[in-house]
PDB file of C-alpha atoms in Angstrom:
ATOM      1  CA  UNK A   1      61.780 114.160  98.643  1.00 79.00           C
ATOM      2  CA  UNK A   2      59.790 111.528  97.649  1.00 81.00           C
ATOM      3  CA  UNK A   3      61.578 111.035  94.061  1.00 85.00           C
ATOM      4  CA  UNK A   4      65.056 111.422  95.716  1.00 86.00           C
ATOM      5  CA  UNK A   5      64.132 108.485  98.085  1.00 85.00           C
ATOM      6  CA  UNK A   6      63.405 106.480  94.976  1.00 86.00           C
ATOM      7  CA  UNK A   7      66.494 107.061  93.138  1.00 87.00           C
ATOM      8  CA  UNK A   8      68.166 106.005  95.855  1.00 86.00           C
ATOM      9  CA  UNK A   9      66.253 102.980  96.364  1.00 83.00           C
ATOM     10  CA  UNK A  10      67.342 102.365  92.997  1.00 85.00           C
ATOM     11  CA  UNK A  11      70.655 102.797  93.039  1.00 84.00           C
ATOM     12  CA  UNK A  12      70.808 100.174  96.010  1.00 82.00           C
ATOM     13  CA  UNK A  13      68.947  97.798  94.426  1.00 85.00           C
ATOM     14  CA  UNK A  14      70.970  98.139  90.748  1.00 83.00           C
ATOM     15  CA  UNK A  15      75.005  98.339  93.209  1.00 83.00           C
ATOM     16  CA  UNK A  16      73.378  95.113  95.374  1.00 81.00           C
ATOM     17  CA  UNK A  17      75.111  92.777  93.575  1.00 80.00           C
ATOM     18  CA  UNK A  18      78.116  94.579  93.398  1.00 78.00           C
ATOM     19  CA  UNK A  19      78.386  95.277  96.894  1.00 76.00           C
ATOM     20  CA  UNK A  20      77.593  91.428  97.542  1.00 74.00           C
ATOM     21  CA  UNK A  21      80.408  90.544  95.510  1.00 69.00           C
ATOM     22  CA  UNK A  22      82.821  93.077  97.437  1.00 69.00           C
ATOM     23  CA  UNK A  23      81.710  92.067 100.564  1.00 72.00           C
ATOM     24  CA  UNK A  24      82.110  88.088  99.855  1.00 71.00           C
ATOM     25  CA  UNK A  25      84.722  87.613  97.849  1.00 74.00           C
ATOM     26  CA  UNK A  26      88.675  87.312  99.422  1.00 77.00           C
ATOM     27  CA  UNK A  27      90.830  90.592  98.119  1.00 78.00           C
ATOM     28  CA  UNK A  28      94.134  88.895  99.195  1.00 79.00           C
ATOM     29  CA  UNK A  29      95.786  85.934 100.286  1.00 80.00           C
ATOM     30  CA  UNK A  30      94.756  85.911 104.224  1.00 80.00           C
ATOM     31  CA  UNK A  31      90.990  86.602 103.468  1.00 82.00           C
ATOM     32  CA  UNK A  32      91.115  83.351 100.692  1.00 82.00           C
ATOM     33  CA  UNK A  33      92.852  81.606 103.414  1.00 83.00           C
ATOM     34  CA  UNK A  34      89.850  82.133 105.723  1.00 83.00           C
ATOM     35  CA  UNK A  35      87.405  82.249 103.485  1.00 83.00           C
ATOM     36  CA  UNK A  36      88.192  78.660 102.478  1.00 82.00           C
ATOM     37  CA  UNK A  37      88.472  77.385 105.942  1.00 84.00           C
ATOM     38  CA  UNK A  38      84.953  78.829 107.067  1.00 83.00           C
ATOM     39  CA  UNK A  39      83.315  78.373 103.374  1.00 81.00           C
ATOM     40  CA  UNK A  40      79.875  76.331 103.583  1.00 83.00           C
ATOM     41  CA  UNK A  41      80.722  76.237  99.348  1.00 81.00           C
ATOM     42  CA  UNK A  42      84.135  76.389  98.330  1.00 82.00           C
ATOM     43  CA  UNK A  43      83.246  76.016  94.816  1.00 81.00           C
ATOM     44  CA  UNK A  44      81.825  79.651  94.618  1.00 79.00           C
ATOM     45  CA  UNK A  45      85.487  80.750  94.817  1.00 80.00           C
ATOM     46  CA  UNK A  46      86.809  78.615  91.552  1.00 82.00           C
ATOM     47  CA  UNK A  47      87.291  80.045  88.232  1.00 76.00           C
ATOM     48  CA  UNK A  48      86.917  76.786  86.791  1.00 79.00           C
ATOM     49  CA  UNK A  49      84.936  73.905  88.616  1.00 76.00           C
ATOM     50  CA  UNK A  50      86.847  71.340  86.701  1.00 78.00           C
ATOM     51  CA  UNK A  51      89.866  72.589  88.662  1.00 77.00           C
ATOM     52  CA  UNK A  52      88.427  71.711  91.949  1.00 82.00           C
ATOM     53  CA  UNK A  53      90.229  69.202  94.585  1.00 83.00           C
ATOM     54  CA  UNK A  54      87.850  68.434  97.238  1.00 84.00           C
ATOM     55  CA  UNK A  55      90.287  66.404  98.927  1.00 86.00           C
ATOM     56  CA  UNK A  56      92.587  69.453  99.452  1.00 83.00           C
ATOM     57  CA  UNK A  57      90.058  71.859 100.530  1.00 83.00           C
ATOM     58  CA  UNK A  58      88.597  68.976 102.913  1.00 84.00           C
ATOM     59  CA  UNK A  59      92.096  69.094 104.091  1.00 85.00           C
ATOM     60  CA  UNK A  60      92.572  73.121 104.257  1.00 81.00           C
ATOM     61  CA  UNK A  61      88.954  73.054 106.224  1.00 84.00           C
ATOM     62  CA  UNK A  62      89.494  70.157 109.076  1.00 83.00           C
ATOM     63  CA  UNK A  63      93.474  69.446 109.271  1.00 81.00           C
ATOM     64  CA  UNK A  64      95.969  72.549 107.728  1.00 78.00           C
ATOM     65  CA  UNK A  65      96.808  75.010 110.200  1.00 78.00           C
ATOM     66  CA  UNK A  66      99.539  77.280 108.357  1.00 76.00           C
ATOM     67  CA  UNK A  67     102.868  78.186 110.049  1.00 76.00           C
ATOM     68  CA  UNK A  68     102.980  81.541 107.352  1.00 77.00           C
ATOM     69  CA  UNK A  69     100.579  82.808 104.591  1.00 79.00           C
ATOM     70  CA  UNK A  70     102.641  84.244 101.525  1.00 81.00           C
ATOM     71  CA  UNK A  71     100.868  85.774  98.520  1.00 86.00           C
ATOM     72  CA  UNK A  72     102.907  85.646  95.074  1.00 88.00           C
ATOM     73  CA  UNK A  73     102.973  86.830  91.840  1.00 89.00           C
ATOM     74  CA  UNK A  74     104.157  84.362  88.768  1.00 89.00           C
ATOM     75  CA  UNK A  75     105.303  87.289  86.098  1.00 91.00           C
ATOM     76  CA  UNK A  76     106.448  85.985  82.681  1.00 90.00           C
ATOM     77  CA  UNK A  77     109.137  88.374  80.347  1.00 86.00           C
ATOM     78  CA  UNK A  78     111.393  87.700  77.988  1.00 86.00           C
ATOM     79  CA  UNK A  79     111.113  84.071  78.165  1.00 87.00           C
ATOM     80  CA  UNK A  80     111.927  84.135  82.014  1.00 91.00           C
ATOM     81  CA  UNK A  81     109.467  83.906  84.643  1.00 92.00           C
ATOM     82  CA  UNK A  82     109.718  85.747  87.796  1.00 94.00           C
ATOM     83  CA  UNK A  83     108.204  84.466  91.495  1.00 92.00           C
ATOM     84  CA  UNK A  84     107.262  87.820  93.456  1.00 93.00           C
ATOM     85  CA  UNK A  85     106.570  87.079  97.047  1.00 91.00           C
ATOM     86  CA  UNK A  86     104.261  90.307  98.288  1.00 88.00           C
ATOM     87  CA  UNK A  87     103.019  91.054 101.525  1.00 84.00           C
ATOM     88  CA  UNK A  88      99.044  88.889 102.404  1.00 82.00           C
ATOM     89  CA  UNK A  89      96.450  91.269 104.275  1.00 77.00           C
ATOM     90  CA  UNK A  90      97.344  94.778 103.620  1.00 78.00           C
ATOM     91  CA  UNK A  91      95.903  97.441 101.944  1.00 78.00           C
ATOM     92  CA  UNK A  92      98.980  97.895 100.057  1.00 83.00           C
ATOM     93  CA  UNK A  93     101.215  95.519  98.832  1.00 82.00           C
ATOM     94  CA  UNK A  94     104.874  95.680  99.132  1.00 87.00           C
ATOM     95  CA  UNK A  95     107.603  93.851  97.608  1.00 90.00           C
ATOM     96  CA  UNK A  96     109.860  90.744 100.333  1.00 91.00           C
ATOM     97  CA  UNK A  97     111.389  89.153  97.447  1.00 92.00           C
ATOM     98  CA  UNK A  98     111.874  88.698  93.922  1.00 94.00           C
ATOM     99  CA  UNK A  99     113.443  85.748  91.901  1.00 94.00           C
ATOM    100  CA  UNK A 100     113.955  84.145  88.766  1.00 94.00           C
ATOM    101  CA  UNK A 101     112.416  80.443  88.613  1.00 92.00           C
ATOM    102  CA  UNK A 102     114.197  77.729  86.867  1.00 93.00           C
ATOM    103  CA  UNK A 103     113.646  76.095  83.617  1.00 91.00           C
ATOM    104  CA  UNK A 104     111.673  73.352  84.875  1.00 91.00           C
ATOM    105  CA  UNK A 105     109.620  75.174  87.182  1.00 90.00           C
ATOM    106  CA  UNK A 106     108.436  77.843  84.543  1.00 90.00           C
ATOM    107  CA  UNK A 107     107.828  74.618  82.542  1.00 89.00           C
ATOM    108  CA  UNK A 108     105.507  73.415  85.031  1.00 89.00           C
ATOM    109  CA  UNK A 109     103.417  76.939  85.389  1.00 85.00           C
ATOM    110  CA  UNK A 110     103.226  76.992  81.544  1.00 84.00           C
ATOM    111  CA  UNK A 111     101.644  73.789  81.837  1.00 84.00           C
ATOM    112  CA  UNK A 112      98.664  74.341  83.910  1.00 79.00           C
ATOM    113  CA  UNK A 113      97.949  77.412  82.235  1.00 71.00           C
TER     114      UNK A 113
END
């Protein structure tokens, strides 16, 4: 008893971080929504800190208040690129819409890459 007590003791202590992680981090585009609004330290949630506007998340915190949250998908084939608008805050995403950008938007995307 005493042994299988320990393993699992173990086991917690070795998944902690992963179930932190799960627990903390947004999964779609409603939780980063609300995340950033009640975040003490937006910067946990950028890939790249040089990347960070603190006047824009200063506004998203204090002043934005969001008529509709959309989630999308940039996908690049064939030397098109392809805007896919799926639905924020479900288990499983569906499809509303699906277009082609233009020249200069892809442009723009390719850009900030």
């Amino acid at each position: 008893m005493k042994k299988i007590l320990a393993i699992i003791f173990a086991l917690l202590i070795v998944a902690a971080p992963t179930i932190h992680w799960a627990i903390t981090n947004p999964s779609n585009s409603l939780e980063l929504m609300q995340t950033l609004r009640n975040s003490d330290n937006p910067e946990s949630l950028f890939l790249d800190s040089k990347r960070i506007d603190y006047k824009s998340i200063e506004y998203i915190q204090e002043e934005f208040n969001p008529n509709m949250i959309t989630q999308i998908t940039l996908l690049e084939f064939d030397e098109k690129t392809y805007l896919i608008q799926t639905t924020p805050g479900t288990k499983k995403m569906k499809i509303i819409a699906i277009e082609e950008l233009p020249i200069e938007i892809r442009e723009y995307f390719i850009k900030r890459e």
